[in-house]
GROMACS .gro file of N, CA and C in nm:
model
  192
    1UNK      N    1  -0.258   1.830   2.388
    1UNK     CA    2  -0.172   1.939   2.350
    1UNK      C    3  -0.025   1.899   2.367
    2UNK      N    4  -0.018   1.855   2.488
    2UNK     CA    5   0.120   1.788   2.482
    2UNK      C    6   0.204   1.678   2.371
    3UNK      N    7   0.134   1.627   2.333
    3UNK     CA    8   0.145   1.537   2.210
    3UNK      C    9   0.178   1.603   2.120
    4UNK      N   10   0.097   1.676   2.061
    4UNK     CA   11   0.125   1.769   1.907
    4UNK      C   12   0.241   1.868   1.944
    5UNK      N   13   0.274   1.921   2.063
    5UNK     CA   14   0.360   1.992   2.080
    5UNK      C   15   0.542   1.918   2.093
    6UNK      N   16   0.496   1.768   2.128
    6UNK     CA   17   0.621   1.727   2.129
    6UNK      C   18   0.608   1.607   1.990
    7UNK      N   19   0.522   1.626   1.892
    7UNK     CA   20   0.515   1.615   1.779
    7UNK      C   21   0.595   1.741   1.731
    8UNK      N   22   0.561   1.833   1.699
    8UNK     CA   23   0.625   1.954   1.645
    8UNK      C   24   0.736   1.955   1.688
    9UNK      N   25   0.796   1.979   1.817
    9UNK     CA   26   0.962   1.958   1.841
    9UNK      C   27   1.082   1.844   1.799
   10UNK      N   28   0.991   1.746   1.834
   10UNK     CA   29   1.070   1.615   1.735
   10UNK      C   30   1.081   1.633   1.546
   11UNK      N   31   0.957   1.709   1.500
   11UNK     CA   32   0.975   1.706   1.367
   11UNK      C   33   1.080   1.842   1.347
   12UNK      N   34   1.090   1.924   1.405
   12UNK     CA   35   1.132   2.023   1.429
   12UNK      C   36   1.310   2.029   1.423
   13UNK      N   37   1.359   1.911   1.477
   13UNK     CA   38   1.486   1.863   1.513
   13UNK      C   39   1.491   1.742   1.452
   14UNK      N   40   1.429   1.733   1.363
   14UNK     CA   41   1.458   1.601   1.211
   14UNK      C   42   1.459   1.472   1.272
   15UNK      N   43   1.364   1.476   1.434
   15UNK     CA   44   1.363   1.322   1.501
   15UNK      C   45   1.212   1.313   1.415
   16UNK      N   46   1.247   1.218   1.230
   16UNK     CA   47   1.096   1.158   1.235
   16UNK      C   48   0.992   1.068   1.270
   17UNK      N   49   1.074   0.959   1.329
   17UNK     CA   50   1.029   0.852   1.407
   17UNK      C   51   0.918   0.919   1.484
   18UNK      N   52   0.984   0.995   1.611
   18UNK     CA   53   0.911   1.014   1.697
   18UNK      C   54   0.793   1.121   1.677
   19UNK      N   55   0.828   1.211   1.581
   19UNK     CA   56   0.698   1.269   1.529
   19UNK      C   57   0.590   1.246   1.459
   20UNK      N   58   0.622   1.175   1.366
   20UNK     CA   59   0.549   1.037   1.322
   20UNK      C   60   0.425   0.971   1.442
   21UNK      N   61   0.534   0.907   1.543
   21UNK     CA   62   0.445   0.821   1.593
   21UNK      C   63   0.357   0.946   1.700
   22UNK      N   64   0.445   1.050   1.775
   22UNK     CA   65   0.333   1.098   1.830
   22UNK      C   66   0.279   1.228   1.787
   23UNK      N   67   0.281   1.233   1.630
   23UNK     CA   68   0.147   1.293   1.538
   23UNK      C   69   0.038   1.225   1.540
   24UNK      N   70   0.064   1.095   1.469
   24UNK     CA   71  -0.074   1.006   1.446
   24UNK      C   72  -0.135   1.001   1.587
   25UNK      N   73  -0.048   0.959   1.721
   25UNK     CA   74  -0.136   0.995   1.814
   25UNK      C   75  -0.193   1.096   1.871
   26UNK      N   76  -0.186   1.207   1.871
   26UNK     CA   77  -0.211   1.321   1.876
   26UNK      C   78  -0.321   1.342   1.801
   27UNK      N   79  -0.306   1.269   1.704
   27UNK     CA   80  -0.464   1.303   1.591
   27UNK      C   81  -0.566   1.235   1.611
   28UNK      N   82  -0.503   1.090   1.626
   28UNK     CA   83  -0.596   0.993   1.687
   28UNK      C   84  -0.684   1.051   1.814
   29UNK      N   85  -0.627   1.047   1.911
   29UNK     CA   86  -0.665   1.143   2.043
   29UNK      C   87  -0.728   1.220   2.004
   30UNK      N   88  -0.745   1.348   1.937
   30UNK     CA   89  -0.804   1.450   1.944
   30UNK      C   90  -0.942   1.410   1.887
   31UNK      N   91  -0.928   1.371   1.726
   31UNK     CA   92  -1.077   1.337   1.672
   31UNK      C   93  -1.137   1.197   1.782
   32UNK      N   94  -1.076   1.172   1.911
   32UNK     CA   95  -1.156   1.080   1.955
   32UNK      C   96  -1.236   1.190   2.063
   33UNK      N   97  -1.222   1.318   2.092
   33UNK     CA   98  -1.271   1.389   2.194
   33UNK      C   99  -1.355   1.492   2.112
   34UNK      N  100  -1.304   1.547   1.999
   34UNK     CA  101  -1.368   1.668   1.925
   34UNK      C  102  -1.286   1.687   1.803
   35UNK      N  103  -1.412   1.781   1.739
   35UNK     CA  104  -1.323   1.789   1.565
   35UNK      C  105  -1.281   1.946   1.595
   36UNK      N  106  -1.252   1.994   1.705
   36UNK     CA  107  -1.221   2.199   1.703
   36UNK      C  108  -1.037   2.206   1.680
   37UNK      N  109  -1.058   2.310   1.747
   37UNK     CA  110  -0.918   2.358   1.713
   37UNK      C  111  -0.791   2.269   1.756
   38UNK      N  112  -0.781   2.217   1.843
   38UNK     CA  113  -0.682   2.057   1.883
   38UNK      C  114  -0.679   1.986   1.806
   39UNK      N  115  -0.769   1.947   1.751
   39UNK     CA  116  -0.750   1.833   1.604
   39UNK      C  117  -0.717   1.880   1.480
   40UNK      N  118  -0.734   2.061   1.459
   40UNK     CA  119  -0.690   2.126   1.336
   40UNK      C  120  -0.539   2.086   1.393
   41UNK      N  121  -0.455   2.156   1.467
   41UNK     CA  122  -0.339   2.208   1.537
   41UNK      C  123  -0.288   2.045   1.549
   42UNK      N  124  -0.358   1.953   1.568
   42UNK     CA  125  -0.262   1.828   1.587
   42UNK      C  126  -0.248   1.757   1.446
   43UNK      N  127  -0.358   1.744   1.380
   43UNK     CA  128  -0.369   1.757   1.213
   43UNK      C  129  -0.259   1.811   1.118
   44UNK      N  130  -0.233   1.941   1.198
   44UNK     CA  131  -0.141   2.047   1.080
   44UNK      C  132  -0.006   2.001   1.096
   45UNK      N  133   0.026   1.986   1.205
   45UNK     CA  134   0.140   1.914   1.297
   45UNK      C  135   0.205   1.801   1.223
   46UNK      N  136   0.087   1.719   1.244
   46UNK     CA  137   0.151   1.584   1.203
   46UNK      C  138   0.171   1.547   1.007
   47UNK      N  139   0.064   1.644   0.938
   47UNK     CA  140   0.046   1.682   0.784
   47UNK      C  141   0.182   1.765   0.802
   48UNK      N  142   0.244   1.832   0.871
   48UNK     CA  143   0.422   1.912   0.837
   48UNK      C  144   0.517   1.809   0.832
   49UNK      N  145   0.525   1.714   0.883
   49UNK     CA  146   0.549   1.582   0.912
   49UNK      C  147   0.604   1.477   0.840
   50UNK      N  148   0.465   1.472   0.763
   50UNK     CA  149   0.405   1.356   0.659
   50UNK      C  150   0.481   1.428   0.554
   51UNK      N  151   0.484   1.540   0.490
   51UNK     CA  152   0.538   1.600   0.395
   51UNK      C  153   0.700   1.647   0.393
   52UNK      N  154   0.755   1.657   0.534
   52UNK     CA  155   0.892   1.637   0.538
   52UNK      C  156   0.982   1.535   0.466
   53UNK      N  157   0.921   1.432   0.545
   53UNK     CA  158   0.969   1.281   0.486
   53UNK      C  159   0.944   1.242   0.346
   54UNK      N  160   0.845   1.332   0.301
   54UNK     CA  161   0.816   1.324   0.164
   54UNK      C  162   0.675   1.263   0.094
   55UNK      N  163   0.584   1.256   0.196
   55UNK     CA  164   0.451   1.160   0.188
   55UNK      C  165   0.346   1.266   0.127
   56UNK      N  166   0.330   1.346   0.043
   56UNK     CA  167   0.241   1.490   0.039
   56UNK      C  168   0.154   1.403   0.021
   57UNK      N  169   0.073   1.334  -0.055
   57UNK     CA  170  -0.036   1.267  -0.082
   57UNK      C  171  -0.116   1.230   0.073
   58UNK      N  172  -0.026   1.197   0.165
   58UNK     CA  173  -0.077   1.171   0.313
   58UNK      C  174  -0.153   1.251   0.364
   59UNK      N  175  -0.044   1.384   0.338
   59UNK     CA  176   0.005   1.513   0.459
   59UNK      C  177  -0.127   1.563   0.390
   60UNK      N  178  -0.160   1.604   0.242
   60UNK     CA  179  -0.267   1.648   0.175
   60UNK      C  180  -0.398   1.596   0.226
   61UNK      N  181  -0.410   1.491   0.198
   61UNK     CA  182  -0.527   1.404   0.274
   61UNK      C  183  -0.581   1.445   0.392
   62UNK      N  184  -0.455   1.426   0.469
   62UNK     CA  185  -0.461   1.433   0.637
   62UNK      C  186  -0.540   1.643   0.647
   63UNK      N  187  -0.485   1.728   0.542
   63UNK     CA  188  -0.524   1.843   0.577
   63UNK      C  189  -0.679   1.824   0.539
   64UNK      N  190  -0.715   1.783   0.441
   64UNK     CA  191  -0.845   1.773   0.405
   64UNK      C  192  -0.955   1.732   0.456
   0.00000   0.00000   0.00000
């Protein structure tokens, strides 16, 4: 939770680097424990992200 949450604040404040890197981990992490609501929420996170910077094809993927 901490991850996706300081995923969301970094993307939040146009730091994409760091949301970037700790989205993918955040996602990574989660689908390594469970596919429930943490991996939707770190998923959606890091897919707001992916589509900021301009990647929709990713961010799309990544929701799917």
């Amino acid at each position: 939770m901490n991850l996706f949450n300081r995923a969301l604040s970094a993307s939040m404040a146009g730091d994409f680097d760091t949301a970037l890197r700790t989205g993918a981990e955040s996602v990574a992490l989660a689908l390594s424990i469970d596919n429930g609501v943490i991996t939707a929420f770190a998923g959606a996170i890091h897919a707001q992200t992916l589509l900021a910077i301009g990647d929709a094809d990713a961010a799309r993927e990544l929701l799917l």
